Short mmCIF file of C-alpha atoms and ligand atoms in Angstrom, two decimals:
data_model
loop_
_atom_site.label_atom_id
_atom_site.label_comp_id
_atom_site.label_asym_id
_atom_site.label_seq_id
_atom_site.Cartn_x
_atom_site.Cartn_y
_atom_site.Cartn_z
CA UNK J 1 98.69 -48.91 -74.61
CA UNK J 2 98.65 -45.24 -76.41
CA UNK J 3 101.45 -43.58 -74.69
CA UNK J 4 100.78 -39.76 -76.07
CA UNK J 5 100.03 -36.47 -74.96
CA UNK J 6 102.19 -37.17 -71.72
CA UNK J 7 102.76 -32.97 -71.56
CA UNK J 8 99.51 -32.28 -72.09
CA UNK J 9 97.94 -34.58 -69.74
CA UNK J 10 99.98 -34.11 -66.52
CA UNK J 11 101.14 -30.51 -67.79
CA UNK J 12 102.38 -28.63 -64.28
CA UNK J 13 103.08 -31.46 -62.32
CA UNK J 14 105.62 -32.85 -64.40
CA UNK J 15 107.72 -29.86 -62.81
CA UNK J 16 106.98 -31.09 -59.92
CA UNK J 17 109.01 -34.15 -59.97
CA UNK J 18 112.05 -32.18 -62.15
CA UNK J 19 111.85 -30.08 -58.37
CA UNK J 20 112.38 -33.34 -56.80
CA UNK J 21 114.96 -34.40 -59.04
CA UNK J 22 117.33 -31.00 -59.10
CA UNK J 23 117.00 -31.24 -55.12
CA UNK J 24 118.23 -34.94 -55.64
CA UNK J 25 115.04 -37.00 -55.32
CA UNK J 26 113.17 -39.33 -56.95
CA UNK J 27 109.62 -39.02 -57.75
CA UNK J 28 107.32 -40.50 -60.46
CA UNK J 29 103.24 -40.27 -61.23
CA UNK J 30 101.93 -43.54 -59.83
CA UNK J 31 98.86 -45.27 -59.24
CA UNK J 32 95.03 -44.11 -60.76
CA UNK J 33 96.66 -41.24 -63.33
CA UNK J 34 99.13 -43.62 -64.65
CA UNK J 35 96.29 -46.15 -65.06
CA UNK J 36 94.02 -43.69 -66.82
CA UNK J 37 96.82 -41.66 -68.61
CA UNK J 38 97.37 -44.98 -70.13
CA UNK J 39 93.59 -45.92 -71.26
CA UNK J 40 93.58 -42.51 -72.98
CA UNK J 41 91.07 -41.07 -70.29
CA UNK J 42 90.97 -38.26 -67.94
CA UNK J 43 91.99 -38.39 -64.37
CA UNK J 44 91.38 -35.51 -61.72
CA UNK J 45 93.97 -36.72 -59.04
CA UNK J 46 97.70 -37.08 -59.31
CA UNK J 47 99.44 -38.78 -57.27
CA UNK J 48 103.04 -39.04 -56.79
CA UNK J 49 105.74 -41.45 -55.02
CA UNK J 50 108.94 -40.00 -54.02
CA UNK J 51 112.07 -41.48 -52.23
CA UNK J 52 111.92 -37.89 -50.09
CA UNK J 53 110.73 -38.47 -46.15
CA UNK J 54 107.49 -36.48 -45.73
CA UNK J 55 109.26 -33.69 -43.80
CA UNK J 56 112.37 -33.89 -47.15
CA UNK J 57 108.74 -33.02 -49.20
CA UNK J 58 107.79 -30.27 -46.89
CA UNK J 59 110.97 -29.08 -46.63
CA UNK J 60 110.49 -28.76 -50.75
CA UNK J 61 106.87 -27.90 -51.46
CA UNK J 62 106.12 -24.89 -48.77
CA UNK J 63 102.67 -25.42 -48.93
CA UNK J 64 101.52 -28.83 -47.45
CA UNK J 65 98.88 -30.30 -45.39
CA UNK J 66 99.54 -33.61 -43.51
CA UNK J 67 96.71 -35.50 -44.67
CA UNK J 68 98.23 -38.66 -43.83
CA UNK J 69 101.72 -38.42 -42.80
CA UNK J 70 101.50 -41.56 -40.59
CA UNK J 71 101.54 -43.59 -43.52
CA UNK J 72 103.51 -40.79 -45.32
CA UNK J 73 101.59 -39.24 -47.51
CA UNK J 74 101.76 -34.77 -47.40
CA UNK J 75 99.35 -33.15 -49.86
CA UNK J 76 101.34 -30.29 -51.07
CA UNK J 77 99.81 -26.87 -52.86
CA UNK J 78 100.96 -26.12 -56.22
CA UNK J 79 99.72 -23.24 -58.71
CA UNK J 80 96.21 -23.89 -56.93
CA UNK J 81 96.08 -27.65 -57.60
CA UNK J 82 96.73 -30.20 -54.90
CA UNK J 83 99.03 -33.45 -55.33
CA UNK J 84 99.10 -36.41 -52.56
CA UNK J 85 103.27 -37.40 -52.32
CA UNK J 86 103.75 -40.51 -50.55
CA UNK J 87 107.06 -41.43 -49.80
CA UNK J 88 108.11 -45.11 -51.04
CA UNK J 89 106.74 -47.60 -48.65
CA UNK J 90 105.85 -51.00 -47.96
CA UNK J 91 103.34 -52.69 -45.95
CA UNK J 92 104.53 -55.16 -44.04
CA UNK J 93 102.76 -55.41 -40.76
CA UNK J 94 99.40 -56.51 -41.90
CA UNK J 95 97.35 -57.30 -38.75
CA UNK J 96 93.10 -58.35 -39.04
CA UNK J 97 93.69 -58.46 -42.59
CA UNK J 98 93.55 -54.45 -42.60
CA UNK J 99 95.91 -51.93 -44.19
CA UNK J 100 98.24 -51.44 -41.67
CA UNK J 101 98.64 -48.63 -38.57
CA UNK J 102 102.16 -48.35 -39.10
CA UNK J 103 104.42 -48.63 -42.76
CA UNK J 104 107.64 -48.98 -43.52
CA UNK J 105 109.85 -46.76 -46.00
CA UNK J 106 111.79 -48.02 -48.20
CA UNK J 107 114.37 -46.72 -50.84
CA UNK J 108 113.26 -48.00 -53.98
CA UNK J 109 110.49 -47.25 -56.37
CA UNK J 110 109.83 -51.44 -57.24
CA UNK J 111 109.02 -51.83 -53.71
CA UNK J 112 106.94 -49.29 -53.64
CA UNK J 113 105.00 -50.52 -56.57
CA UNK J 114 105.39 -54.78 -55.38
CA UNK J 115 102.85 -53.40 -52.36
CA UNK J 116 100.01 -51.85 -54.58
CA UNK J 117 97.22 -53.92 -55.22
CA UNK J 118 96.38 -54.77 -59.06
CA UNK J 119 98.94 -55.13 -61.80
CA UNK J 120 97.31 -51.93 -63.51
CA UNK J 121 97.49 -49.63 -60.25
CA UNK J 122 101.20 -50.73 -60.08
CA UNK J 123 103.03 -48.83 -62.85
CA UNK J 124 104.65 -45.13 -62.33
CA UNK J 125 105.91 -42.69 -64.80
CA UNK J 126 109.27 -40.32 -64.72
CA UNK J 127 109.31 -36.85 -66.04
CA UNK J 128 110.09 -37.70 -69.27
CA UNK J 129 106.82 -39.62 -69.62
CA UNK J 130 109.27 -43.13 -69.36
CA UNK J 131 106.73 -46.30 -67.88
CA UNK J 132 108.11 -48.14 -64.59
CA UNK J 133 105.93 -51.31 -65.27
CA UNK J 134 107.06 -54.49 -63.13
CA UNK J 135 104.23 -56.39 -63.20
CA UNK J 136 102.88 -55.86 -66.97
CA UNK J 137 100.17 -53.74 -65.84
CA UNK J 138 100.73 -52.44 -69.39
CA UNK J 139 99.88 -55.97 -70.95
CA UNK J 140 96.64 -56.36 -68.83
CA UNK J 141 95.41 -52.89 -69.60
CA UNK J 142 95.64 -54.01 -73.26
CA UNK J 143 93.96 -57.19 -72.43
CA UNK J 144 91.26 -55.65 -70.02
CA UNK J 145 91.84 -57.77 -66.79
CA UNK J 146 92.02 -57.08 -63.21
CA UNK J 147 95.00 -59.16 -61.47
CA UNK J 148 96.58 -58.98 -58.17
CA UNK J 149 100.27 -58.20 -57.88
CA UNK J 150 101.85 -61.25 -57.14
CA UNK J 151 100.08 -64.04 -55.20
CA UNK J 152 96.24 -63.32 -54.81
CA UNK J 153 95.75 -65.29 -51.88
CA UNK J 154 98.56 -63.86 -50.19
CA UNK J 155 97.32 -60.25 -51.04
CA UNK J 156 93.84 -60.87 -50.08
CA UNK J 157 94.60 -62.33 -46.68
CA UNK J 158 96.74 -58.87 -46.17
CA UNK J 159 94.12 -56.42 -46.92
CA UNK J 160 90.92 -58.54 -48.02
CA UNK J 161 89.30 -54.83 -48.60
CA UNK J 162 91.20 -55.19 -51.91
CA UNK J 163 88.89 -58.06 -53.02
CA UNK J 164 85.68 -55.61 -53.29
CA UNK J 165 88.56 -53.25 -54.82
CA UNK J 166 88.54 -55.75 -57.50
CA UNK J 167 85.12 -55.11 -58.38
CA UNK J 168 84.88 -51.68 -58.46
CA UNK J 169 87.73 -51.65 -60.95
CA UNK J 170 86.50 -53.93 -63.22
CA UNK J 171 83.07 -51.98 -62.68
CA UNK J 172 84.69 -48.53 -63.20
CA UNK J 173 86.81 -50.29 -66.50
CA UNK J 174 84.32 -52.71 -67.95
CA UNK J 175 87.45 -55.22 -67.30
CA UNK J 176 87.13 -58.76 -66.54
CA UNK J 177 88.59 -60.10 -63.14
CA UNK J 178 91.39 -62.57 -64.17
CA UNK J 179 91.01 -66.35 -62.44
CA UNK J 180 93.34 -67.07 -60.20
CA UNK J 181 92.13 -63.45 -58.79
CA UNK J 182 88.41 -64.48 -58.81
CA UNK J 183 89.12 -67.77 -57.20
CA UNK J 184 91.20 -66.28 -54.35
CA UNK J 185 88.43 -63.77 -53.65
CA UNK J 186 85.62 -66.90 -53.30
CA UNK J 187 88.26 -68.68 -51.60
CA UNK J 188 89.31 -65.62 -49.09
CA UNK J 189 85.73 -63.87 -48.92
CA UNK J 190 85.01 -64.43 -45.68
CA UNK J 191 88.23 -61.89 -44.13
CA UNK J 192 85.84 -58.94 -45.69
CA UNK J 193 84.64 -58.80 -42.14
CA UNK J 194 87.48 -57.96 -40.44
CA UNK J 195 87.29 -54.88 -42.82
CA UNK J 196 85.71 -51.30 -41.11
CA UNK J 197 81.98 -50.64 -43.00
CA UNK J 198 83.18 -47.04 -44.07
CA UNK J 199 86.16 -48.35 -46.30
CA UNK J 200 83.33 -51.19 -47.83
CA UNK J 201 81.08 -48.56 -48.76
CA UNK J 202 83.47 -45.85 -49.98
CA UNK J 203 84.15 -48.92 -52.25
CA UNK J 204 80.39 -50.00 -53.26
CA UNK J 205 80.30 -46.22 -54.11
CA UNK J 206 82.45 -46.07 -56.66
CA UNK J 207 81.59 -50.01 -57.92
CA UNK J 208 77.93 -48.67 -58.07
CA UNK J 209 79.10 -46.02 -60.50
CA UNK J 210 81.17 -47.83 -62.89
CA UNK J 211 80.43 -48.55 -66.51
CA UNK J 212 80.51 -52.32 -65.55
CA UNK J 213 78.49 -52.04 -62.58
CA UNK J 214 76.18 -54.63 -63.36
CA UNK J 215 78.65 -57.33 -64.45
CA UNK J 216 80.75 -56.78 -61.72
CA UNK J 217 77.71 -56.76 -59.23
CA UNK J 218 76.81 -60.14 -60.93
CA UNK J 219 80.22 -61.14 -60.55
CA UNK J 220 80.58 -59.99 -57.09
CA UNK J 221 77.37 -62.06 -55.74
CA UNK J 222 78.41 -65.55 -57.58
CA UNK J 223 81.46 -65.04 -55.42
CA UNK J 224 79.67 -64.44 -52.45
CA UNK J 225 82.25 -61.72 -51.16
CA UNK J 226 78.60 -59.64 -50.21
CA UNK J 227 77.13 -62.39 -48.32
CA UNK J 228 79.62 -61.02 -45.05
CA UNK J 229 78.76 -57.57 -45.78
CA UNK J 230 75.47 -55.63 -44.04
CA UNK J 231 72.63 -54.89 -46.30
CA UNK J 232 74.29 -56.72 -49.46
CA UNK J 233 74.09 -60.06 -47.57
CA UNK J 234 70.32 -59.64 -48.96
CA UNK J 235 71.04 -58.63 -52.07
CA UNK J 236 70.51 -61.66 -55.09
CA UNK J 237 68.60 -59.33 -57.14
CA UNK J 238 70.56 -56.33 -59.34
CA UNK J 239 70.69 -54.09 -62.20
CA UNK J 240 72.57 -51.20 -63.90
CA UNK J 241 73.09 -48.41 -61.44
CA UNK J 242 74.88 -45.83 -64.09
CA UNK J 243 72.11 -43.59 -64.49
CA UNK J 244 71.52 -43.44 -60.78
CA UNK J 245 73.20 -41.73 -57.52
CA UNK J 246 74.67 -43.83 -54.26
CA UNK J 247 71.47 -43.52 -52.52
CA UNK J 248 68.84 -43.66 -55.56
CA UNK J 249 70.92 -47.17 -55.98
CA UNK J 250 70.65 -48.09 -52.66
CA UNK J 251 66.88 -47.24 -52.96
CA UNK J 252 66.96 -49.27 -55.38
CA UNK J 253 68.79 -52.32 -54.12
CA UNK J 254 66.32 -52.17 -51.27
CA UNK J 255 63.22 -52.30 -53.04
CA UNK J 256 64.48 -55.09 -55.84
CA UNK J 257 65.70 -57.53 -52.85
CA UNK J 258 62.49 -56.35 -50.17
CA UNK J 259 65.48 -55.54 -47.59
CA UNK J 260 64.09 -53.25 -44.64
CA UNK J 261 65.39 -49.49 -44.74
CA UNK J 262 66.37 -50.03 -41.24
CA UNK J 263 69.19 -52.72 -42.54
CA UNK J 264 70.84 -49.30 -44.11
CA UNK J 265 71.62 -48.51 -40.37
CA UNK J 266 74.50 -51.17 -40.70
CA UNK J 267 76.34 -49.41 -43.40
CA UNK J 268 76.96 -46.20 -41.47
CA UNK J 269 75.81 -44.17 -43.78
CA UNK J 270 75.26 -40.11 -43.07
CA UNK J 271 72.28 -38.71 -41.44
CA UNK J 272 71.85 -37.16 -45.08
CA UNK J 273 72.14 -39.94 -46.64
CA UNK J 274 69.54 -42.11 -44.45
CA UNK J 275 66.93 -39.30 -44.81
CA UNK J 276 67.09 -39.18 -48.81
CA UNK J 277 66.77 -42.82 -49.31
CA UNK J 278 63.79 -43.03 -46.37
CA UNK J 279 62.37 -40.02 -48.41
CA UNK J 280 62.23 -42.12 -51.75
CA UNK J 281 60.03 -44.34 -50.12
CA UNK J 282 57.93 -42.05 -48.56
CA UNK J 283 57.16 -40.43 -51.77
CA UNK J 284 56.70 -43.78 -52.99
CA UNK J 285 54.15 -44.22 -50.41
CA UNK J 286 52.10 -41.28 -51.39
CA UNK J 287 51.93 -42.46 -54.74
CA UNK J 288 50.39 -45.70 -53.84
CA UNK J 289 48.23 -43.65 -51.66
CA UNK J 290 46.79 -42.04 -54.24
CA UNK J 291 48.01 -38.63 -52.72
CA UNK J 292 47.10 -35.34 -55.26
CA UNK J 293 50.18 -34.36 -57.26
CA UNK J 294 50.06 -30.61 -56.19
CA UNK J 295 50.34 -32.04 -52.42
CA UNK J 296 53.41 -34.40 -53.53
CA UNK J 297 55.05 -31.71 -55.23
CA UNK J 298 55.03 -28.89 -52.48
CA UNK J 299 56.37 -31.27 -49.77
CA UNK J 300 59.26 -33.28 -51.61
CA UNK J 301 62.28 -32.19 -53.89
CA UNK J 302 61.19 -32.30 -57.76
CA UNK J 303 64.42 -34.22 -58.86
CA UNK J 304 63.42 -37.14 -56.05
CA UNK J 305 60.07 -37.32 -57.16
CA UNK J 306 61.22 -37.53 -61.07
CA UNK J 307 63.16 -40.44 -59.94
CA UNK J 308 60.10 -42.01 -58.06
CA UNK J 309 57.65 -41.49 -61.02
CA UNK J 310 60.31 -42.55 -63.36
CA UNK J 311 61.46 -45.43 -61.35
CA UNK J 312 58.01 -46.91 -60.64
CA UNK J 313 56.40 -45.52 -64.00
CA UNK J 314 54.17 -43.65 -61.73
CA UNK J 315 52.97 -41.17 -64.14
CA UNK J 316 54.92 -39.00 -66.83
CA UNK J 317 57.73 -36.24 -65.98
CA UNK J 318 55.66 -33.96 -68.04
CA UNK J 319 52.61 -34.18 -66.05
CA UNK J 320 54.59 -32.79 -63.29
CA UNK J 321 56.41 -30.28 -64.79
CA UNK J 322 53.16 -28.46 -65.88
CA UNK J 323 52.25 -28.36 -62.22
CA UNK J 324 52.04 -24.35 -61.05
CA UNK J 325 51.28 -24.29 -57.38
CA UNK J 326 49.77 -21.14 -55.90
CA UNK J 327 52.36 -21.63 -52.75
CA UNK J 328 55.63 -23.37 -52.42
CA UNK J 329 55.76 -22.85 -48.46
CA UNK J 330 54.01 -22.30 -45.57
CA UNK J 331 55.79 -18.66 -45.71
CA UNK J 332 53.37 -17.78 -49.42
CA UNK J 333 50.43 -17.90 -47.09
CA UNK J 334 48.85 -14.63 -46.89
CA UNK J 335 47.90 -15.35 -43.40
CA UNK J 336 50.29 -15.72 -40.19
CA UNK J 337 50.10 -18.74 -37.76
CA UNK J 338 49.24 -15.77 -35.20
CA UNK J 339 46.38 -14.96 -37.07
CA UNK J 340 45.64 -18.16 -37.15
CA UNK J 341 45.43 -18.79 -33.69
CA UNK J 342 43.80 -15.75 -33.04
CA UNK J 343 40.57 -16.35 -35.41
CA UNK J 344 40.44 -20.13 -34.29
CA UNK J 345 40.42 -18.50 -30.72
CA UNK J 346 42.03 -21.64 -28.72
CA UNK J 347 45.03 -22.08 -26.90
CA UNK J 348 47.54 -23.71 -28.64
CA UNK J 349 48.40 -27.14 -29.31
CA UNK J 350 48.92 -30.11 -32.31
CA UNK J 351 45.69 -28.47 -34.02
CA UNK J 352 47.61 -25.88 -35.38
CA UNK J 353 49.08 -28.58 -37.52
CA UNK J 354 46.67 -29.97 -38.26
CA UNK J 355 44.70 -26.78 -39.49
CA UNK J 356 47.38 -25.40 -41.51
CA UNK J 357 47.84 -28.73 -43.42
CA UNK J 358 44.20 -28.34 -44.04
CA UNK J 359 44.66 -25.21 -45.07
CA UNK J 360 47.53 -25.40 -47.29
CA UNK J 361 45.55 -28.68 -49.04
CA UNK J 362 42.58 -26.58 -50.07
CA UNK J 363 45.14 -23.80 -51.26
CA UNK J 364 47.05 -26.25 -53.45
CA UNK J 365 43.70 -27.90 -54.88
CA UNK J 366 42.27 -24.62 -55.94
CA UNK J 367 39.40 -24.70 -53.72
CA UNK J 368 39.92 -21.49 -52.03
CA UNK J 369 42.26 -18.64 -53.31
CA UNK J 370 45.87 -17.55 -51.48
CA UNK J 371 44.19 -14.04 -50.07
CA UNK J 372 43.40 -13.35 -46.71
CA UNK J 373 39.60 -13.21 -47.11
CA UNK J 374 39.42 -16.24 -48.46
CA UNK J 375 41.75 -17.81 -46.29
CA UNK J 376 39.52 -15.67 -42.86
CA UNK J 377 35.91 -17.35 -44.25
CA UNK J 378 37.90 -20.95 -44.54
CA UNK J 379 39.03 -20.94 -41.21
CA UNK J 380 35.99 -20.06 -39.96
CA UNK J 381 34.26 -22.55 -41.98
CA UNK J 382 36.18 -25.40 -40.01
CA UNK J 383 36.63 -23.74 -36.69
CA UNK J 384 33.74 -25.60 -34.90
CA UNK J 385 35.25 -29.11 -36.79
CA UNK J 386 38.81 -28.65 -34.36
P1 LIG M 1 90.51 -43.74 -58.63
O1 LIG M 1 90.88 -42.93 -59.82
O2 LIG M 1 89.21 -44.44 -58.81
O3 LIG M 1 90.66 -43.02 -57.33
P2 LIG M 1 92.96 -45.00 -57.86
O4 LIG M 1 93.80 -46.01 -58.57
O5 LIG M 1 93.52 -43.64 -57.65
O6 LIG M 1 91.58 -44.95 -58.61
P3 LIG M 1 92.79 -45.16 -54.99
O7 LIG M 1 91.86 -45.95 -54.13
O8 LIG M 1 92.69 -43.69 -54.94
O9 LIG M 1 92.57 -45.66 -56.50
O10 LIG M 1 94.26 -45.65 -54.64
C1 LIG M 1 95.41 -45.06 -55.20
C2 LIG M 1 96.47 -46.11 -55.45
O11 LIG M 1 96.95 -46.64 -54.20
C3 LIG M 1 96.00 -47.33 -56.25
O12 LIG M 1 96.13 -47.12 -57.64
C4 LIG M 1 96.93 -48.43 -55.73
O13 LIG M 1 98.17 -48.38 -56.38
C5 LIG M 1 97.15 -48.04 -54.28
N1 LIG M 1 96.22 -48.67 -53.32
C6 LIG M 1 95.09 -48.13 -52.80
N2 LIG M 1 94.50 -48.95 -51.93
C7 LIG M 1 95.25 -50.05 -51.86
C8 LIG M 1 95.18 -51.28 -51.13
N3 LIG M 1 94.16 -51.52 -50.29
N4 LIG M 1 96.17 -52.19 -51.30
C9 LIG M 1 97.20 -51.94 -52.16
N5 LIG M 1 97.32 -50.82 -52.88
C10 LIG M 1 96.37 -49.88 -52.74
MG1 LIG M 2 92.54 -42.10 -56.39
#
C-alpha cells in the first residue's frame, strides 16, 4: 500500500515514541491508524504499544488518565491531544469466549501483534515510519479482505465478539470477508451469546455506518451470526444505512422486518436513545392520522420529522419548511395557565390539558389570533363544553 506522508499524518506523536525510545523503550503506532495510514485515509485516534509497564508510561508522560490500566492501557495528555499506550500484552486466559479480566505482558512487539484480531489491525509502525507486518496485513489491505490472525476457529472461540468485528470492518472498508474467516464465523456463531449486549451494539454501530453496510449486513444474516443476537434475530429484511443515524437505522430495521419497539429493550440501549426511535414512530403515527402539519411541526423536532416525511414519502421537505407557526411553545401564548384557570373558573384538574391543547390547536390553524382578547372570547366560547 502507499506508504507516504508518514510526518504529516502522525506529525506530534511520532515524538512521542522517540520519548520512549531516548528513555530506552519501545513503542510503535499500532492498530486502526496504521490500518488507515496505510489506505491513504484519515484516522482521529492513535494508538500506541510500548514495551514500558503502565506506571514506566506514567512515570514518562506526566499527564495520564488510567482508562484501562487493568488491561494496561494509560491515556496520556500531549500538546492537547490524547493517545491510548498499551503496554505489549497477550491474552491468554480467555474464559466464556470473552476478552479476558486479566492479561498478560509480554516483552515483544510480535506478540503483541499475534493477539490482535484481523491481519490488517495487526501491523505497527516505528518512528521512522518502518512497517512491523507479521501477518501480511499489508498484502490483504491491497487485496481488500478481512482475515483472522492465525486460526479463525481458534480466534473466534476466544473472543467470538470478533466475528461481528468482522463485519463492521468489511462494512467500514467495503472489504470482502476472506473464507476460511466466513466459514469459522457460520461454524462458531452461536458463542456470540456468551458476548455482553453493550460490546454487540457498540459494534452494529459502527457496521451500520460503514460504506459496505449493506453487503456486510447481507453477509452477516446468510451467516446467521444475528440469529443469537436480540432484535436482529428478526431481522431478514435490510438496506443501506449510510445516509442514516444509529437510531434512524434502527427505526428503520424495525419497520422493514415488523419487529415490536419493545424488542429494542433487549439491546440496552439509552433512555435517549429509546425515546428518539419511539418518537419516529409516533410521528409516523400522526401522519397516518392525518394530523395538520402546523400541529406535527410544533410538537416534534424538524430534522425527525424530515426523516419521517422523507422516509415514508409522506409529503415534500419543502412543504414543511414554508410552515411559519404563530407559537413554537406553550410559553408564546399571550395568556398564563393562571389566567386560564381563573376565566374557566374550576378547580383544577386534567382539563387544563386538555383546554390548552385546544387552545394551542386553534392558535396553530389560524382560527383565532395569539392576543389575549382573542384568546379571553375563545375560552369562554368552550367553557360550558369542559
Ligand atoms: P476504528 O478506527 O474503527 O476504531 P480500530 O482498529 O481502532 O478501528 P478498535 O476497536 O478501536 O478498532 O481496536 C483497536 C485495535 O485493538 C484493533 O485494531 C485491534 O488490533 C485490537 N483489537 C480490538 N478489539 C480486539 C479483539 N476483540 N480481539 C483482538 N484484537 C482486538
Ligand atoms: Mg479505535
Amino acid at each position: 500500500m502507499v506508504r507516504n506522508n508518514f510526518k504529516n499524518k502522525f506529525k506530534g506523536a511520532i515524538d512521542i515514541l522517540k520519548i520512549f525510545n531516548q528513555k530506552g523503550y519501545e513503542a510503535y503506532f499500532v492498530g486502526g491508524c496504521v490500518r488507515d495510514y496505510l489506505l491513504g485515509e484519515d484516522f482521529s485516534d492513535i494508538d500506541i504499544t510500548t514495551n514500558a509497564l503502565p506506571d514506566e508510561v506514567k512515570k514518562v508522560f506526566r499527564k495520564s488518565i488510567d482508562t484501562g490500566i487493568q488491561h494496561g492501557t494509560v491515556t496520556i495528555l500531549v500538546n492537547g491531544d490524547s493517545y491510548e499506550v498499551t503496554t505489549f500484552r497477550t491474552e491468554e486466559d480467555y474464559t466464556n469466549h470473552r476478552s479476558p479480566e486479566k492479561v498478560e505482558f509480554v516483552s515483544n512487539l510480535r506478540e503483541d501483534l499475534d493477539r490482535r484480531d484481523f491481519t490488517i489491525n495487526a501491523m505497527a509502525l516505528d518512528y521512522n515510519g518502518k512497517l512491523f507486518d507479521y501477518h501480511n496485513g499489508d498484502q490483504d489491505l491491497n487485496s481488500k479482505i478481512i482475515r483472522t490472525v492465525n486460526n479463525p476457529n481458534e480466534r473466534f472461540y476466544e473472543d467470538a465478539l470478533r466475528m461481528l468485528r468482522a463485519f463492521r470492518f468489511s462494512s467500514k472498508l467495503g472489504f470482502e470477508i476472506e473464507n476460511n474467516t466466513l466459514n469459522a464465523i457460520k461454524r462458531n456463531a452461536e458463542l456470540i451469546k456468551f458476548v455482553s449486549i453493550e460490546r454487540i451494539v457498540n459494534e452494529f454501530k459502527k457496521l451500520l455506518a460503514g460504506k459496505g453496510n449493506l453487503r456486510s449486513l447481507e453477509l452477516l444474516i446468510d451467516s446467521k451470526l444475528n440469529s443469537y443476537i436480540p432484535f436482529f434475530d428478526e431481522v431478514d429484511e435490510v438496506q443501506d444505512f449510510l445516509s442514516y443515524s444509529f437510531c434512524q437505522s434502527l427505526y428503520i430495521l424495525a419497520k422493514l422486518n415488523n419487529i415490536s419497539f419493545e424488542k429494542l429493550r433487549d439491546l440496552k440501549l439509552s433512555n435517549k436513545e429509546i425515546k428518539k426511535i419511539k418518537e419516529y414512530e409516533r410521528i409516523n403515527l400522526e401522519f397516518i392520522d392525518n394530523i395538520p402539519l402546523e400541529l406535527i411541526l410544533y410538537k416534534y423536532d424538524k430534522d425527525d420529522i424530515h426523516f419521517i416525511i422523507d422516509y415514508f414519502g409522506y409529503c415534500d421537505k419543502k412543504e414543511i419548511d414554508i410552515i411559519n407557526l404563530p407559537i413554537t411553545s406553550f410559553n408564546d401564548i399571550a395568556i398564563t395557565s393562571t389566567e386560564i384557570i381563573s376565566i374557566i373558573d374550576k378547580s383544577p384538574g386534567p382539563w387544563i390539558k386538555e383546554v390548552t391543547k385546544k387552545l394551542e390547536e386553534a392558535i396553530l390553524l389560524n382560527k383565532i389570533d395569539n392576543t389575549e382578547k382573542n384568546i379571553v372570547d375563545f375560552l369562554k366560547k368552550i367553557r360550558d363544553n369542559i
